[in-house]
CSV table of C-alpha atoms in Angstrom, one decimal:
chain,number,residue,atom,x,y,z
A,188,MET,CA,9.3,22.9,10.5
A,189,ALA,CA,5.7,24.1,8.8
A,190,ASP,CA,2.7,23.9,10.1
A,191,VAL,CA,1.3,21.5,8.2
A,192,THR,CA,-1.1,19.2,9.1
A,193,VAL,CA,-1.8,15.3,8.8
A,194,ASP,CA,-4.6,13.8,7.4
A,195,VAL,CA,-4.6,10.1,9.1
A,196,LEU,CA,-8.3,8.1,7.1
A,197,MET,CA,-9.1,5.3,9.1
A,198,PRO,CA,-11.3,3.1,6.8
A,199,TYR,CA,-12.9,0.8,8.6
A,200,TYR,CA,-15.0,-2.9,8.2
A,201,GLY,CA,-12.9,-4.7,11.2
A,202,ASP,CA,-12.5,-5.8,14.5
A,203,PRO,CA,-13.5,-3.1,17.0
A,204,GLU,CA,-10.8,-4.2,19.8
A,205,LEU,CA,-7.9,-3.5,16.9
A,206,LEU,CA,-9.2,-0.3,16.0
A,207,ARG,CA,-9.5,0.8,18.9
A,208,ALA,CA,-5.7,-0.1,19.2
A,209,ALA,CA,-5.3,1.9,16.2
A,210,VAL,CA,-7.1,5.1,17.2
A,211,ARG,CA,-5.1,4.9,20.5
A,212,SER,CA,-1.6,5.1,18.6
A,213,VAL,CA,-2.7,8.0,16.5
A,214,LEU,CA,-3.8,9.5,20.2
A,215,ALA,CA,-0.7,8.9,21.3
A,216,GLN,CA,1.6,11.2,18.8
A,217,HIS,CA,4.1,13.3,20.0
A,218,ASP,CA,3.7,15.8,17.3
A,219,PRO,CA,0.1,16.9,17.5
A,220,HIS,CA,-0.5,17.9,14.2
A,221,TRP,CA,-2.3,15.4,12.9
A,222,ARG,CA,-6.6,15.2,12.3
A,223,LEU,CA,-8.1,11.8,12.7
A,224,THR,CA,-11.1,9.9,10.6
A,225,VAL,CA,-12.2,7.6,11.0
A,226,VAL,CA,-15.1,5.9,7.7
A,227,ASP,CA,-16.9,2.7,8.5
A,228,ASP,CA,-18.5,1.2,6.3
A,229,GLY,CA,-20.7,-1.3,8.2
A,230,SER,CA,-19.4,-3.0,11.5
A,231,VAL,CA,-20.3,-2.6,14.5
A,232,ASP,CA,-21.3,0.7,15.6
A,233,LEU,CA,-18.8,1.8,17.5
A,234,SER,CA,-20.1,5.8,17.9
A,235,ASP,CA,-20.7,6.9,21.5
A,236,TRP,CA,-17.0,5.6,21.9
A,237,PHE,CA,-16.0,8.0,19.8
A,238,ALA,CA,-18.4,10.5,21.4
A,239,GLY,CA,-16.5,9.9,24.4
A,240,LEU,CA,-13.0,10.9,22.8
A,241,ALA,CA,-14.4,13.7,21.7
A,242,ASP,CA,-13.5,16.5,24.8
A,243,LYS,CA,-9.9,14.2,24.5
A,244,THR,CA,-9.0,15.4,21.5
A,245,ASN,CA,-11.0,18.8,20.9
A,246,GLY,CA,-12.2,17.6,17.7
A,247,ARG,CA,-9.1,16.3,15.9
A,248,VAL,CA,-11.0,13.0,15.6
A,249,ARG,CA,-14.3,12.3,14.0
A,250,TYR,CA,-16.6,9.4,13.2
A,251,LEU,CA,-18.1,9.0,9.9
A,252,ARG,CA,-21.0,5.8,8.8
A,253,ASN,CA,-21.6,4.9,5.4
A,254,PRO,CA,-26.0,4.7,5.1
A,255,HIS,CA,-24.9,1.9,2.7
A,256,ASN,CA,-21.8,-0.3,2.4
A,257,LEU,CA,-18.7,0.3,0.2
A,258,GLY,CA,-16.8,-2.6,0.1
A,259,VAL,CA,-13.4,-2.4,0.6
A,260,THR,CA,-12.6,-0.2,-2.5
A,261,GLY,CA,-15.4,2.3,-2.1
A,262,ASN,CA,-15.0,2.6,1.3
A,263,PHE,CA,-11.3,4.2,0.0
A,264,ASN,CA,-12.5,6.2,-2.9
A,265,ARG,CA,-15.1,7.6,0.4
A,266,CYS,CA,-12.1,8.3,2.2
A,267,LEU,CA,-10.3,10.1,-0.6
A,268,GLU,CA,-13.2,12.5,-1.1
A,269,LEU,CA,-12.6,13.6,2.9
A,270,VAL,CA,-9.1,15.0,2.7
A,271,GLU,CA,-8.6,18.4,4.1
A,272,HIS,CA,-5.2,18.8,4.9
A,273,GLU,CA,-1.4,18.8,3.0
A,274,LEU,CA,-0.5,15.3,4.2
A,275,VAL,CA,-2.4,12.4,4.6
A,276,VAL,CA,-1.8,8.8,6.1
A,277,LEU,CA,-4.7,6.9,4.6
A,278,MET,CA,-4.1,4.1,7.4
A,279,GLY,CA,-4.8,0.0,8.2
A,280,CYS,CA,-8.0,0.1,10.8
A,281,ASP,CA,-5.6,-2.8,12.4
A,282,ASP,CA,-2.0,-1.3,12.1
A,283,LEU,CA,-0.7,1.1,14.5
A,284,LEU,CA,1.8,4.1,14.5
A,285,LEU,CA,4.6,4.3,16.8
A,286,PRO,CA,4.9,8.1,18.4
A,287,ASP,CA,6.9,9.5,16.3
A,288,TYR,CA,4.6,8.6,12.6
A,289,VAL,CA,3.4,12.3,12.5
A,290,GLY,CA,6.7,14.1,13.6
A,291,THR,CA,8.6,11.7,10.9
A,292,VAL,CA,6.4,12.6,8.1
A,293,ARG,CA,6.2,16.5,8.7
A,294,ARG,CA,9.7,16.3,8.6
A,295,ALA,CA,10.5,14.5,6.0
A,296,HIS,CA,8.4,16.7,4.0
A,297,ASP,CA,9.3,19.4,5.6
A,298,ALA,CA,13.2,18.7,4.0
A,299,ALA,CA,11.4,17.1,0.8
A,300,PRO,CA,8.6,18.7,-0.4
A,301,GLU,CA,8.2,18.0,-4.3
A,302,ALA,CA,8.3,14.4,-3.2
A,303,GLY,CA,4.1,13.1,-3.1
A,304,ILE,CA,4.9,10.2,-1.4
A,305,ILE,CA,6.9,9.5,1.5
A,306,GLN,CA,7.5,5.5,2.6
A,307,PRO,CA,9.0,5.7,6.5
A,308,GLY,CA,10.6,2.7,8.1
A,309,VAL,CA,7.9,0.1,9.0
A,310,VAL,CA,8.2,-3.4,11.5
A,311,LEU,CA,5.7,-6.2,11.0
A,312,ILE,CA,3.9,-7.6,13.6
A,313,ASP,CA,1.0,-10.4,14.1
A,314,GLY,CA,-2.5,-10.6,14.9
A,315,ALA,CA,-1.8,-10.5,18.6
A,316,GLY,CA,0.9,-7.5,18.5
A,317,ASN,CA,3.5,-9.6,18.3
A,318,PRO,CA,6.9,-9.2,16.6
A,319,VAL,CA,6.7,-11.7,13.2
A,320,TRP,CA,8.2,-11.8,10.1
A,321,THR,CA,7.4,-13.3,6.8
A,322,LEU,CA,9.1,-14.7,3.4
A,323,VAL,CA,7.2,-12.3,2.1
A,324,ASP,CA,8.8,-9.5,4.2
A,325,ALA,CA,12.6,-11.1,3.6
A,326,ALA,CA,11.6,-10.9,-0.6
A,327,LYS,CA,10.4,-7.1,0.4
A,328,ARG,CA,13.5,-5.5,2.3
A,329,TRP,CA,16.3,-7.9,0.1
A,330,ILE,CA,15.3,-8.8,-3.1
A,331,TYR,CA,13.1,-5.9,-4.0
A,332,ALA,CA,14.0,-2.8,-2.3
A,333,PRO,CA,16.4,-0.8,-3.8
A,334,ARG,CA,19.7,-0.5,-2.3
A,335,LYS,CA,20.6,2.6,-1.3
A,336,ARG,CA,24.2,2.0,-3.2
A,337,ARG,CA,22.9,1.8,-6.3
A,338,HIS,CA,20.5,4.9,-6.3
A,339,GLN,CA,22.5,8.6,-5.3
A,340,LYS,CA,19.8,10.8,-7.2
A,341,HIS,CA,18.8,13.7,-6.1
A,342,GLY,CA,21.2,14.1,-3.4
A,343,TYR,CA,19.1,12.7,-0.2
A,344,GLN,CA,21.7,10.0,-0.3
A,345,LYS,CA,23.6,12.2,2.8
A,346,ARG,CA,20.6,12.7,4.8
A,347,GLY,CA,20.1,8.5,4.8
A,348,TRP,CA,17.3,9.0,2.5
A,349,LEU,CA,16.5,7.6,-1.3
A,350,MET,CA,14.6,9.8,-3.5
A,351,LEU,CA,13.0,7.6,-6.4
A,352,ASP,CA,11.1,8.0,-9.6
A,353,GLY,CA,10.3,7.6,-13.2
A,354,GLU,CA,11.1,4.2,-14.9
A,355,ASP,CA,13.2,2.8,-12.8
A,356,LEU,CA,10.4,3.6,-9.7
A,357,ALA,CA,8.1,1.7,-12.1
A,358,ALA,CA,10.1,-0.8,-12.8
A,359,SER,CA,11.0,-1.6,-9.2
A,360,LEU,CA,7.6,-1.5,-8.0
A,361,LEU,CA,6.7,-4.4,-10.6
A,362,ARG,CA,9.0,-6.3,-10.5
A,363,GLY,CA,8.2,-6.7,-6.6
A,364,ASP,CA,5.9,-4.1,-4.8
A,365,TRP,CA,8.1,-3.8,-1.4
A,366,LEU,CA,6.0,-1.1,-0.2
A,367,TYR,CA,4.1,-1.2,3.0
A,368,PHE,CA,0.5,1.0,1.8
A,369,PRO,CA,-1.1,1.3,4.9
A,370,SER,CA,2.5,3.2,6.3
A,371,LEU,CA,2.3,5.8,3.2
A,372,CYS,CA,2.1,9.3,3.7
A,373,TRP,CA,1.2,11.3,0.4
A,374,THR,CA,0.7,15.3,0.5
A,375,SER,CA,-3.0,15.5,-0.7
A,376,ALA,CA,-2.3,17.2,-4.0
A,377,ALA,CA,-1.0,13.7,-5.0
A,378,ILE,CA,-3.5,10.7,-3.8
A,379,THR,CA,-6.3,13.2,-4.4
A,380,SER,CA,-5.9,12.8,-8.3
A,381,VAL,CA,-6.5,9.5,-8.8
A,382,ARG,CA,-8.7,6.7,-7.9
A,383,PHE,CA,-8.5,3.2,-6.6
A,384,ARG,CA,-10.1,1.3,-9.2
A,385,GLU,CA,-13.0,-0.6,-9.0
A,386,ASP,CA,-12.6,-3.4,-10.3
A,387,LEU,CA,-9.2,-5.2,-8.4
A,388,ARG,CA,-10.3,-6.4,-5.4
A,389,VAL,CA,-6.2,-7.1,-4.1
A,390,ILE,CA,-4.1,-5.1,-6.3
A,391,GLN,CA,-5.9,-1.5,-6.0
A,392,ASP,CA,-3.3,0.2,-4.1
A,393,LEU,CA,-0.1,-1.4,-6.6
A,394,ALA,CA,-2.5,-0.4,-9.4
A,395,LEU,CA,-2.7,3.2,-7.9
A,396,LEU,CA,1.0,3.8,-7.0
A,397,ILE,CA,2.2,2.9,-10.7
A,398,GLU,CA,-0.6,5.4,-11.9
A,399,LEU,CA,0.8,7.9,-9.8
A,400,VAL,CA,4.3,7.4,-10.7
A,401,VAL,CA,3.5,7.9,-14.4
A,402,GLY,CA,1.9,10.8,-13.6
A,403,GLY,CA,6.0,11.9,-12.6
A,404,GLN,CA,5.2,11.8,-8.6
A,405,ARG,CA,8.2,11.2,-6.7
A,406,LEU,CA,9.4,8.5,-3.8
A,407,LEU,CA,11.2,9.2,-0.3
A,408,VAL,CA,12.3,6.7,1.8
A,409,ASP,CA,12.7,7.0,5.0
A,410,ASP,CA,14.5,4.4,7.3
A,411,THR,CA,12.8,5.9,10.7
A,412,VAL,CA,10.9,3.3,12.0
A,413,CYS,CA,7.8,4.5,13.3
A,414,PHE,CA,5.3,2.6,11.4
A,415,GLN,CA,3.7,-0.9,13.1
A,416,TYR,CA,2.2,-3.0,10.5
A,417,ARG,CA,0.1,-5.9,10.6
A,418,ARG,CA,0.1,-9.4,8.9
A,419,HIS,CA,-3.2,-11.5,9.3
A,420,VAL,CA,-3.4,-14.6,8.0
A,421,ASP,CA,-6.7,-14.5,7.4
A,422,SER,CA,-6.3,-11.2,5.4
A,423,THR,CA,-8.4,-10.3,1.8
A,424,SER,CA,-5.7,-11.0,-0.1
A,425,SER,CA,-4.3,-14.1,2.0
A,426,ALA,CA,-7.8,-15.8,1.2
A,427,THR,CA,-7.4,-14.4,-2.2
A,428,ALA,CA,-4.4,-16.2,-2.5
A,429,LEU,CA,-5.2,-19.6,-1.4
A,430,ALA,CA,-7.9,-19.6,-3.7
A,431,GLY,CA,-6.3,-18.1,-6.6
A,432,SER,CA,-8.5,-15.2,-7.5
A,433,ARG,CA,-5.5,-13.5,-6.4
A,434,PHE,CA,-3.4,-14.3,-9.1
A,435,THR,CA,-6.3,-14.2,-12.0
A,436,GLU,CA,-6.7,-10.6,-11.0
A,437,ALA,CA,-3.0,-9.8,-11.6
A,438,GLU,CA,-2.9,-11.5,-14.5
A,439,ARG,CA,-4.9,-9.6,-16.3
A,440,TYR,CA,-3.5,-6.0,-14.7
A,441,PHE,CA,0.3,-7.0,-15.2
A,442,LEU,CA,-0.8,-7.4,-19.0
A,443,GLU,CA,-2.7,-4.8,-18.8
A,444,THR,CA,0.2,-2.7,-17.4
A,445,ALA,CA,2.9,-4.3,-19.5
A,446,GLU,CA,1.3,-2.5,-22.9
A,447,SER,CA,0.6,0.5,-21.3
A,448,MET,CA,4.4,1.0,-19.6
A,449,ARG,CA,4.9,0.3,-23.7
A,450,ALA,CA,3.0,3.0,-24.6
A,451,HIS,CA,4.9,5.4,-22.5
A,452,GLY,CA,7.9,4.4,-23.9
A,453,TRP,CA,9.4,2.8,-20.4
A,454,ARG,CA,10.3,-0.7,-22.1
A,455,ARG,CA,12.0,-1.9,-19.0
A,456,ALA,CA,9.2,-1.2,-17.3
A,457,ALA,CA,6.8,-3.4,-19.6
A,458,ARG,CA,9.4,-6.0,-19.7
A,459,VAL,CA,9.3,-6.4,-16.1
A,460,ALA,CA,4.9,-6.4,-15.9
A,461,ARG,CA,5.2,-8.7,-19.1
A,462,ARG,CA,7.3,-10.6,-16.6
A,463,HIS,CA,5.4,-10.4,-13.0
A,464,LEU,CA,8.6,-13.0,-11.4
A,465,SER,CA,7.6,-11.8,-8.7
A,466,SER,CA,4.2,-12.6,-8.4
A,467,ARG,CA,4.2,-16.0,-10.2
A,468,LEU,CA,7.1,-17.1,-7.7
A,469,PHE,CA,4.3,-16.1,-4.9
A,470,ALA,CA,2.2,-18.4,-6.8
A,471,LEU,CA,4.3,-21.3,-6.9
A,472,THR,CA,4.8,-21.1,-3.0
A,473,LEU,CA,1.3,-21.4,-2.7
A,474,LEU,CA,1.0,-24.9,-5.1
A,475,PRO,CA,1.7,-27.3,-3.2
A,476,GLY,CA,-0.6,-26.2,-0.2
A,477,ALA,CA,-3.7,-26.2,-3.4
A,478,LEU,CA,-2.4,-29.5,-4.3
A,479,ARG,CA,-3.4,-31.2,-0.8
A,480,ALA,CA,-7.0,-29.5,-1.6
A,481,PRO,CA,-9.7,-31.3,-2.0
A,482,ASP,CA,-11.0,-28.7,-5.2
A,483,LEU,CA,-8.1,-28.0,-7.7
A,484,ALA,CA,-9.3,-25.3,-9.4
A,485,ALA,CA,-6.9,-23.3,-7.3
A,486,ALA,CA,-4.1,-25.3,-7.9
A,487,GLY,CA,-4.7,-24.8,-11.7
A,488,THR,CA,-5.1,-21.2,-11.3
A,489,LEU,CA,-1.7,-21.1,-9.3
A,490,ALA,CA,-0.2,-23.4,-12.1
A,491,ARG,CA,-0.8,-21.7,-15.3
A,492,HIS,CA,0.6,-18.3,-13.2
A,493,ALA,CA,3.2,-18.9,-12.3
A,494,PHE,CA,5.1,-21.1,-14.9
A,495,THR,CA,4.2,-18.7,-18.3
A,496,PRO,CA,4.5,-15.1,-18.1
A,497,SER,CA,0.9,-14.5,-19.9
A,498,GLY,CA,-0.8,-17.3,-17.4
A,499,GLY,CA,-0.8,-19.8,-20.0
A,500,LEU,CA,-2.7,-17.5,-22.6
A,501,SER,CA,-3.1,-18.5,-25.9
A,502,ARG,CA,-0.5,-16.5,-28.4
A,503,SER,CA,-3.3,-14.6,-30.2
A,504,ARG,CA,-4.5,-13.7,-27.1
A,505,ARG,CA,-1.2,-12.7,-25.9
A,506,ARG,CA,-0.9,-10.9,-29.0
A,507,SER,CA,-4.6,-9.2,-28.2
A,508,ALA,CA,-3.2,-7.9,-24.6
A,509,GLY,CA,-0.8,-6.3,-26.2
A,510,THR,CA,2.1,-8.9,-24.7
A,511,ALA,CA,3.1,-11.5,-27.7
């Protein structure tokens, strides 16, 4: 296997104990070909704790504090400026690597260097680290994730892997984003060619993926389980979903993307983006709870998003958005 190092970049703005657990999971990797960079965006200063790791890691752990708060998207883009090695992971500061994560993605890259994005196998844990399974994750796995028997491209089926690209991949992700973004491993050439959009708070990961797919990047799916993704009820995406603001952002993004897919000649992907069925179904599942809230504004946003593909926009406004 080629001597390739994995840059583990960890934007940090949360719970220091969960961060320490995430860092320890990197230190516990069986494969030593990694370098960890934690970028603190204004949380409790942990420089003393990281200084204590210096002798144990031979300089493979860096702790940087932003001089002022950049916000989630800004800190993600700051991390991209720090990429130095061939493979890159933008790991959540509360997620955990299983001991063979680095070895798994390095083997996958060695066998398929043409893949700009690698999705390894993921298991779900809750805030306390216990196994968890949600309706969202069931939909990701059983409804939206492509079935291997339907995709025989590029000859990777025999390896137990799946390679996807082009309009097939774009339409699949726009139908329902079945990837786990913090677990993805990227080639540095792919991930540093783009930036996270500052105008998006929740759906910026999908926007970045679609931009890369349109640019010709391929995705390799490896079922080897090596990452623990933490589901939080009080996460930013959950809070914005319950407030309805997530769907205002999603509506704008999907209408915009439908037009860009059409302009790119990917009409099937454009139709999927215009319908954005999975986002509408998600809004529908939240509607009963929103109807019980004192303020019904969020319920109105959820209802509009759930019951009309264009979120209740007038025909003239849909035409101006390129979706009539």
